Short mmCIF file of C-alpha atoms in Angstrom, two decimals:
data_model
loop_
_atom_site.label_atom_id
_atom_site.label_comp_id
_atom_site.label_asym_id
_atom_site.label_seq_id
_atom_site.Cartn_x
_atom_site.Cartn_y
_atom_site.Cartn_z
CA MET A 1 -4.30 -24.76 -25.01
CA ASN A 2 -3.08 -26.62 -21.95
CA GLN A 3 -0.09 -24.98 -20.32
CA PRO A 4 2.44 -26.82 -18.17
CA PRO A 5 2.59 -26.22 -14.42
CA HIS A 6 4.79 -23.94 -12.37
CA GLU A 7 6.98 -26.82 -11.26
CA LEU A 8 10.20 -24.86 -11.30
CA ASP A 9 9.59 -21.24 -10.74
CA ALA A 10 7.09 -19.40 -8.66
CA ILE A 11 8.80 -16.07 -9.18
CA ALA A 12 9.32 -15.96 -12.89
CA THR A 13 7.10 -18.37 -14.66
CA GLY A 14 4.15 -20.68 -14.45
CA ASP A 15 5.12 -22.95 -17.30
CA ASP A 16 8.57 -24.49 -16.93
CA VAL A 17 8.12 -28.26 -16.78
CA ALA A 18 5.36 -30.16 -18.47
CA ALA A 19 6.45 -33.36 -16.77
CA ALA A 20 4.89 -32.46 -13.44
CA ARG A 21 1.48 -34.01 -12.87
CA THR A 22 0.16 -31.93 -10.01
CA ARG A 23 0.51 -28.45 -8.60
CA SER A 24 0.06 -26.98 -5.14
CA VAL A 25 -3.11 -25.03 -4.45
CA GLY A 26 -1.44 -23.39 -1.46
CA LEU A 27 1.43 -22.08 -3.57
CA ASP A 28 -1.02 -20.78 -6.18
CA VAL A 29 -2.94 -18.94 -3.46
CA LEU A 30 0.27 -17.49 -2.02
CA ARG A 31 1.54 -16.29 -5.38
CA THR A 32 -1.78 -14.74 -6.41
CA THR A 33 -2.30 -13.04 -3.05
CA ALA A 34 1.28 -11.82 -2.95
CA ILE A 35 1.08 -10.08 -6.31
CA LEU A 36 -2.07 -8.27 -5.19
CA GLY A 37 -0.06 -7.15 -2.16
CA VAL A 38 2.81 -5.93 -4.33
CA VAL A 39 0.45 -3.70 -6.31
CA ALA A 40 -1.11 -2.47 -3.06
CA ILE A 41 2.30 -1.44 -1.71
CA HIS A 42 3.05 0.60 -4.82
CA VAL A 43 -0.39 2.25 -4.92
CA PHE A 44 -1.05 2.96 -1.24
CA GLY A 45 2.56 4.02 -0.78
CA ASN A 46 1.54 7.33 -2.36
CA ILE A 47 -0.56 8.10 0.72
CA VAL A 48 1.90 6.59 3.20
CA GLY A 49 4.70 8.73 1.78
CA ASN A 50 2.68 11.96 1.99
CA PRO A 51 3.92 13.85 5.09
CA ALA A 52 1.07 16.37 4.85
CA ILE A 53 -1.53 13.81 6.01
CA ARG A 54 0.65 11.64 8.24
CA GLY A 55 -1.28 10.51 11.32
CA SER A 56 -4.73 11.06 9.78
CA GLY A 57 -7.31 8.31 9.43
CA THR A 58 -6.59 8.08 5.71
CA TRP A 59 -2.88 7.76 6.36
CA TRP A 60 -3.41 5.07 8.98
CA ALA A 61 -5.68 3.03 6.71
CA ALA A 62 -3.18 3.21 3.86
CA THR A 63 -0.32 2.38 6.20
CA VAL A 64 -2.08 -0.72 7.50
CA ILE A 65 -2.68 -1.90 3.93
CA ASP A 66 0.85 -1.08 2.81
CA VAL A 67 2.93 -2.32 5.74
CA ALA A 68 0.76 -5.37 6.41
CA ASN A 69 1.86 -6.61 2.99
CA VAL A 70 5.55 -6.55 3.91
CA TRP A 71 5.57 -10.36 3.64
CA VAL A 72 4.88 -10.49 -0.10
CA VAL A 73 8.43 -10.42 -1.48
CA PRO A 74 9.84 -12.91 1.07
CA VAL A 75 6.93 -15.26 0.39
CA PHE A 76 7.43 -14.97 -3.38
CA VAL A 77 10.99 -16.14 -2.79
CA MET A 78 9.84 -18.94 -0.48
CA VAL A 79 7.37 -20.21 -3.06
CA SER A 80 10.14 -20.18 -5.63
CA GLY A 81 12.43 -22.14 -3.33
CA ALA A 82 9.73 -24.74 -2.77
CA LEU A 83 9.73 -25.37 -6.52
CA VAL A 84 13.14 -24.46 -7.93
CA LEU A 85 15.02 -26.59 -5.41
CA SER A 86 13.09 -29.76 -6.23
CA SER A 87 15.05 -32.75 -7.49
CA ARG A 88 13.05 -32.73 -10.74
CA ALA A 89 14.35 -29.27 -11.54
CA HIS A 90 17.94 -30.50 -11.50
CA VAL A 91 17.63 -34.03 -12.84
CA ASP A 92 19.46 -33.15 -16.08
CA GLY A 93 22.31 -31.32 -14.37
CA PRO A 94 23.32 -27.66 -13.92
CA ALA A 95 23.89 -26.96 -17.63
CA ALA A 96 20.34 -27.95 -18.56
CA PHE A 97 18.97 -26.03 -15.58
CA TYR A 98 20.79 -22.83 -16.56
CA ARG A 99 19.90 -23.20 -20.24
CA LYS A 100 16.20 -23.56 -19.48
CA ARG A 101 16.27 -20.58 -17.12
CA LEU A 102 18.14 -18.42 -19.62
CA LEU A 103 15.67 -19.18 -22.39
CA ARG A 104 12.73 -18.46 -20.11
CA LEU A 105 13.96 -15.45 -18.16
CA GLY A 106 16.49 -13.85 -20.52
CA PRO A 107 14.04 -12.08 -22.87
CA ALA A 108 11.94 -10.69 -20.00
CA PHE A 109 15.05 -9.64 -18.07
CA VAL A 110 16.41 -7.57 -20.95
CA PHE A 111 13.13 -6.25 -22.35
CA TRP A 112 11.65 -4.86 -19.15
CA GLN A 113 14.88 -3.19 -18.04
CA VAL A 114 15.06 -1.36 -21.37
CA PHE A 115 11.31 -0.68 -21.47
CA TYR A 116 11.14 0.95 -18.05
CA PHE A 117 14.33 2.91 -18.51
CA VAL A 118 13.55 4.25 -21.99
CA VAL A 119 9.74 4.37 -22.11
CA VAL A 120 8.75 5.01 -18.50
CA ARG A 121 11.71 6.97 -17.16
CA MET A 122 12.81 8.94 -20.22
CA LEU A 123 9.70 9.31 -22.39
CA MET A 124 6.85 9.26 -19.87
CA SER A 125 8.58 10.79 -16.84
CA HIS A 126 10.99 13.03 -18.79
CA GLN A 127 14.04 11.92 -16.82
CA HIS A 128 17.46 12.25 -18.42
CA PHE A 129 20.70 10.51 -17.53
CA THR A 130 24.32 10.62 -18.58
CA LEU A 131 26.06 7.44 -19.66
CA VAL A 132 27.75 7.19 -16.26
CA GLU A 133 24.45 7.68 -14.43
CA THR A 134 22.82 5.02 -16.59
CA ALA A 135 25.60 2.56 -15.82
CA GLY A 136 25.20 3.37 -12.14
CA LEU A 137 21.47 2.66 -12.21
CA VAL A 138 22.09 -0.69 -13.89
CA PHE A 139 24.85 -1.64 -11.45
CA ASP A 140 22.67 -0.69 -8.49
CA ALA A 141 19.70 -2.63 -9.93
CA LYS A 142 17.68 0.59 -10.05
CA THR A 143 16.62 0.80 -13.68
CA TYR A 144 13.17 1.09 -12.11
CA THR A 145 11.67 0.77 -8.65
CA HIS A 146 10.65 -2.88 -8.74
CA LEU A 147 13.14 -4.33 -11.21
CA TYR A 148 15.73 -5.19 -8.56
CA PHE A 149 13.60 -8.33 -8.33
CA LEU A 150 14.87 -9.52 -11.71
CA TRP A 151 18.44 -9.42 -10.44
CA LEU A 152 17.32 -11.22 -7.31
CA ILE A 153 15.87 -14.02 -9.43
CA VAL A 154 19.02 -14.37 -11.52
CA GLY A 155 21.17 -14.60 -8.41
CA LEU A 156 19.00 -17.29 -6.84
CA TYR A 157 19.00 -19.24 -10.09
CA ALA A 158 22.79 -19.04 -10.19
CA VAL A 159 23.19 -20.70 -6.79
CA ALA A 160 20.18 -23.04 -7.01
CA PRO A 161 22.07 -26.10 -8.38
CA VAL A 162 24.62 -25.88 -5.56
CA LEU A 163 21.95 -25.48 -2.90
CA ALA A 164 19.84 -28.27 -4.39
CA ALA A 165 22.78 -30.68 -4.46
CA PHE A 166 23.45 -30.08 -0.77
CA LEU A 167 19.79 -30.36 0.19
CA HIS A 168 19.18 -33.56 -1.75
CA GLY A 169 22.18 -35.18 -0.09
CA GLY A 170 20.31 -35.06 3.23
CA GLY A 171 16.77 -35.29 4.50
CA PRO A 172 14.19 -32.82 5.80
CA ARG A 173 16.24 -32.23 8.95
CA ARG A 174 19.18 -30.94 6.92
CA ALA A 175 16.88 -28.64 4.98
CA VAL A 176 15.36 -27.15 8.13
CA ILE A 177 18.74 -26.65 9.82
CA PHE A 178 20.30 -25.13 6.69
CA ALA A 179 17.36 -22.77 6.14
CA SER A 180 17.23 -21.76 9.81
CA CYS A 181 20.94 -21.03 9.98
CA THR A 182 20.98 -19.06 6.72
CA LEU A 183 17.89 -17.00 7.48
CA GLY A 184 19.04 -16.56 11.08
CA LEU A 185 22.42 -15.29 9.94
CA THR A 186 20.72 -12.77 7.68
CA VAL A 187 18.58 -11.26 10.43
CA VAL A 188 21.57 -11.22 12.81
CA VAL A 189 23.67 -9.28 10.30
CA VAL A 190 20.80 -6.81 9.82
CA GLY A 191 20.43 -6.45 13.58
CA LEU A 192 24.15 -5.87 14.11
CA SER A 193 24.12 -3.23 11.39
CA GLY A 194 21.22 -1.48 13.12
CA LEU A 195 22.87 -1.63 16.54
CA ALA A 196 26.10 -0.23 15.15
CA THR A 197 24.20 2.67 13.61
CA MET A 198 22.30 3.29 16.86
CA HIS A 199 25.61 3.58 18.71
CA GLY A 200 27.10 6.04 16.25
CA ASP A 201 29.15 3.68 14.08
CA PRO A 202 27.06 3.20 10.91
CA HIS A 203 27.65 0.04 8.89
CA PRO A 204 24.80 0.11 6.35
CA ILE A 205 24.02 -2.92 4.23
CA VAL A 206 24.36 -1.84 0.60
CA LEU A 207 23.22 -4.14 -2.20
CA ASN A 208 23.87 -3.88 -5.91
CA ALA A 209 22.82 -5.85 -8.98
CA LEU A 210 25.23 -8.68 -8.18
CA THR A 211 24.27 -9.02 -4.52
CA GLN A 212 20.50 -8.43 -4.48
CA TRP A 213 19.92 -12.16 -4.01
CA VAL A 214 22.14 -12.65 -0.96
CA PRO A 215 19.69 -11.63 1.81
CA TYR A 216 16.98 -13.83 0.27
CA VAL A 217 18.83 -17.15 0.27
CA GLY A 218 17.39 -17.97 3.69
CA TYR A 219 13.85 -17.45 2.42
CA PHE A 220 14.66 -19.49 -0.68
CA LEU A 221 15.82 -22.40 1.47
CA ALA A 222 12.94 -21.99 3.93
CA GLY A 223 10.42 -22.44 1.13
CA TRP A 224 11.90 -25.83 0.34
CA ALA A 225 12.30 -26.85 3.98
CA LEU A 226 8.71 -25.91 4.89
CA ARG A 227 6.94 -26.89 1.67
CA ASN A 228 5.32 -29.98 3.21
CA VAL A 229 4.60 -28.57 6.67
CA THR A 230 0.90 -28.86 7.47
CA LEU A 231 -0.36 -27.75 10.87
CA ARG A 232 -3.42 -29.14 12.60
CA ALA A 233 -6.41 -26.84 13.02
CA GLY A 234 -5.50 -25.60 16.49
CA TRP A 235 -1.90 -24.91 15.59
CA THR A 236 -2.97 -23.24 12.35
CA ILE A 237 -5.17 -20.81 14.30
CA ALA A 238 -2.36 -20.14 16.77
CA ALA A 239 0.13 -19.55 13.96
CA ALA A 240 -2.31 -17.24 12.18
CA LEU A 241 -2.80 -15.16 15.34
CA ALA A 242 0.94 -15.00 15.95
CA THR A 243 1.54 -13.94 12.35
CA ALA A 244 -1.12 -11.22 12.62
CA ALA A 245 0.52 -9.99 15.83
CA LEU A 246 3.92 -9.81 14.13
CA LEU A 247 2.47 -7.83 11.23
CA ALA A 248 0.71 -5.51 13.69
CA MET A 249 4.05 -4.97 15.42
CA THR A 250 5.62 -4.06 12.08
CA ILE A 251 2.87 -1.50 11.46
CA TRP A 252 3.47 -0.05 14.93
CA GLN A 253 7.20 0.14 14.24
CA TYR A 254 6.62 1.96 10.97
CA ASN A 255 4.45 4.55 12.71
CA GLY A 256 7.41 5.28 14.97
CA VAL A 257 5.42 6.46 18.02
CA ALA A 258 6.74 5.11 21.34
CA VAL A 259 8.83 2.49 19.55
CA PRO A 260 12.01 1.57 21.48
CA GLY A 261 15.12 2.52 19.58
CA TRP A 262 16.69 -0.87 20.17
CA LEU A 263 13.73 -2.62 18.52
CA ASN A 264 14.04 -0.65 15.30
CA ALA A 265 17.78 -1.23 15.40
CA VAL A 266 17.62 -4.98 15.97
CA SER A 267 14.62 -5.62 13.73
CA PRO A 268 13.81 -2.71 11.40
CA PRO A 269 10.52 -2.96 9.47
CA GLY A 270 12.04 -4.36 6.28
CA TYR A 271 12.29 -7.59 4.31
CA TYR A 272 15.40 -8.86 6.11
CA SER A 273 14.39 -8.24 9.74
CA ALA A 274 13.64 -10.89 12.36
CA ILE A 275 10.00 -9.86 12.84
CA VAL A 276 9.23 -9.74 9.11
CA ALA A 277 11.04 -13.05 8.57
CA ALA A 278 8.93 -14.73 11.26
CA ALA A 279 5.74 -13.19 9.85
CA SER A 280 6.61 -14.32 6.31
CA VAL A 281 7.25 -17.87 7.46
CA GLY A 282 3.95 -17.70 9.31
CA VAL A 283 2.03 -16.62 6.20
CA PHE A 284 3.65 -19.38 4.15
CA VAL A 285 2.90 -22.15 6.64
CA VAL A 286 -0.61 -20.97 7.54
CA VAL A 287 -1.79 -20.67 3.93
CA ASN A 288 -0.32 -24.03 2.99
CA SER A 289 -1.97 -25.60 6.04
CA LEU A 290 -5.35 -24.07 5.21
CA CYS A 291 -5.08 -25.34 1.64
CA ALA A 292 -3.81 -28.79 2.63
CA HIS A 293 -7.10 -30.54 1.86
CA VAL A 294 -6.82 -29.37 -1.76
CA ARG A 295 -3.04 -29.38 -1.85
CA THR A 296 -2.62 -30.82 -5.33
CA ARG A 297 -4.72 -31.21 -8.41
CA PRO A 298 -4.13 -32.48 -11.95
CA VAL A 299 -2.49 -29.93 -14.22
CA GLN A 300 -5.23 -30.40 -16.81
CA ARG A 301 -7.83 -28.93 -14.44
CA ARG A 302 -6.91 -25.32 -15.07
CA GLY A 303 -9.23 -23.01 -13.18
CA MET A 304 -9.17 -19.31 -12.47
CA LEU A 305 -6.69 -19.65 -9.59
CA THR A 306 -4.20 -21.46 -11.83
CA THR A 307 -4.54 -18.83 -14.54
CA LEU A 308 -4.08 -15.96 -12.09
CA SER A 309 -1.11 -17.64 -10.44
CA ASP A 310 0.63 -18.26 -13.75
CA ALA A 311 0.07 -14.63 -14.74
CA ALA A 312 1.57 -13.23 -11.51
CA PHE A 313 5.06 -12.63 -12.89
CA GLY A 314 3.67 -10.67 -15.82
CA VAL A 315 1.55 -8.61 -13.44
CA TYR A 316 4.64 -7.83 -11.41
CA LEU A 317 6.43 -6.60 -14.51
CA VAL A 318 3.67 -4.56 -16.15
CA HIS A 319 1.74 -3.07 -13.23
CA PHE A 320 4.05 -0.11 -12.62
CA PHE A 321 3.70 0.95 -16.24
CA ILE A 322 -0.10 0.88 -15.89
CA LEU A 323 0.13 2.92 -12.69
CA VAL A 324 2.39 5.58 -14.21
CA LEU A 325 0.26 5.69 -17.36
CA ALA A 326 -2.89 6.25 -15.30
CA GLU A 327 -1.23 9.11 -13.43
CA LEU A 328 -0.37 10.75 -16.75
CA VAL A 329 -3.63 10.33 -18.66
CA VAL A 330 -6.17 10.91 -15.86
CA PRO A 331 -6.27 14.62 -14.99
CA GLY A 332 -5.63 15.33 -11.31
CA LEU A 333 -5.19 11.67 -10.40
CA LEU A 334 -1.81 11.87 -8.68
CA PRO A 335 -2.75 14.53 -6.07
CA ARG A 336 -5.91 12.60 -5.21
CA LEU A 337 -4.01 9.32 -5.15
CA GLN A 338 -1.78 10.86 -2.49
CA THR A 339 -4.63 12.05 -0.27
CA THR A 340 -7.83 10.07 -0.87
CA LEU A 341 -8.27 6.47 0.26
CA TRP A 342 -11.15 5.52 -2.03
CA VAL A 343 -9.21 6.80 -5.04
CA ALA A 344 -6.26 4.61 -4.03
CA ILE A 345 -8.56 1.60 -3.65
CA ALA A 346 -10.08 2.23 -7.09
CA VAL A 347 -6.65 2.66 -8.69
CA TRP A 348 -5.37 -0.51 -7.01
CA ALA A 349 -8.34 -2.50 -8.32
CA GLY A 350 -8.02 -1.02 -11.80
CA VAL A 351 -4.28 -1.63 -12.02
CA CYS A 352 -4.72 -5.22 -10.84
CA VAL A 353 -7.47 -5.97 -13.36
CA LEU A 354 -5.65 -4.39 -16.30
CA SER A 355 -2.32 -5.98 -15.37
CA PHE A 356 -3.84 -9.44 -15.07
CA ALA A 357 -5.71 -8.97 -18.36
CA ILE A 358 -2.51 -7.95 -20.17
CA SER A 359 -0.45 -10.74 -18.63
CA ILE A 360 -3.02 -13.45 -19.27
CA GLY A 361 -3.56 -12.26 -22.83
CA ALA A 362 0.16 -11.96 -23.58
CA ARG A 363 0.82 -15.47 -22.28
CA ARG A 364 -1.47 -16.81 -25.01
CA VAL A 365 0.72 -15.31 -27.74
CA PRO A 366 3.86 -17.44 -28.39
CA VAL A 367 6.25 -14.51 -28.80
CA LEU A 368 4.85 -12.31 -26.04
CA ARG A 369 4.66 -15.08 -23.44
CA ARG A 370 8.48 -14.95 -23.27
CA LEU A 371 8.11 -11.48 -21.76
CA PHE A 372 5.42 -12.38 -19.22
#
């Protein structure tokens, strides 16, 4: 069965608008690679977070894999912006836009919050919460580790019609200026917060379910502003080297050895920092430039890349369940996952394969595809 393209949503779905005739190879590559990076962060983080082996070769290898993937969430948001802010997405007005998003995202939003809270937290992990604690987890977007992303999506959807109207009233120059100012303001606020903390006057940035989306608006806009940027070969190589250097700097920062205090204050190794923002933009532009010669293809030519890309959202949702299940059913897995690199690599590969298989299979079932 032919499925429509991911014209409107790179974060949540691969099948929003059948009217589109082509799809971007670069965006498919970015989305597929990013979801592999997300799983890597959650798997190799077991080693990175183990203080007993910090500084060892195993720890360093896991840290490189983990921290070098810090771009994945910002790039997911950029890919979404490149698609959700298109004029086609808003041609029927805000009401139609919201209705389509609600029908597509609503079931997944509710189901996975309940599933992870009840099945994974309470039944599998034997965690128990009072009614007040449960409400607090929901309000803080912490029903489970990765589900803050669902709130992030909803927030970006809520403001998308307003942003799109402003963008479409101007040209590419307006888009670049707007994205630069918004993303720049975000990293400045983060830097000021860090500097205040360094000088003994902490002003932490605290997000909840209703504000998760705010720091990502700049990335959202940048995806639209940079969607058609294609560098020549020489500039692509230079941008790739610069991006690699920025990611290496982030790894160095995370290690914490001989890192100036002002650097970690101004640009901490997180999604909203200046260095990570520049690296994320670099990944986005470099991959799109490398894929420029196969930038679009007819929707009907559905290959493996298209299938994997469309399944990425489902992988994001289900992979943590697979990981927790593996830790429960495989004797002695968790201690080895925290200390042994090859075990982490094997678990990462297994979780990716199973998650993709479940997501791809579920998307072929009319009822289940609403959840993936």
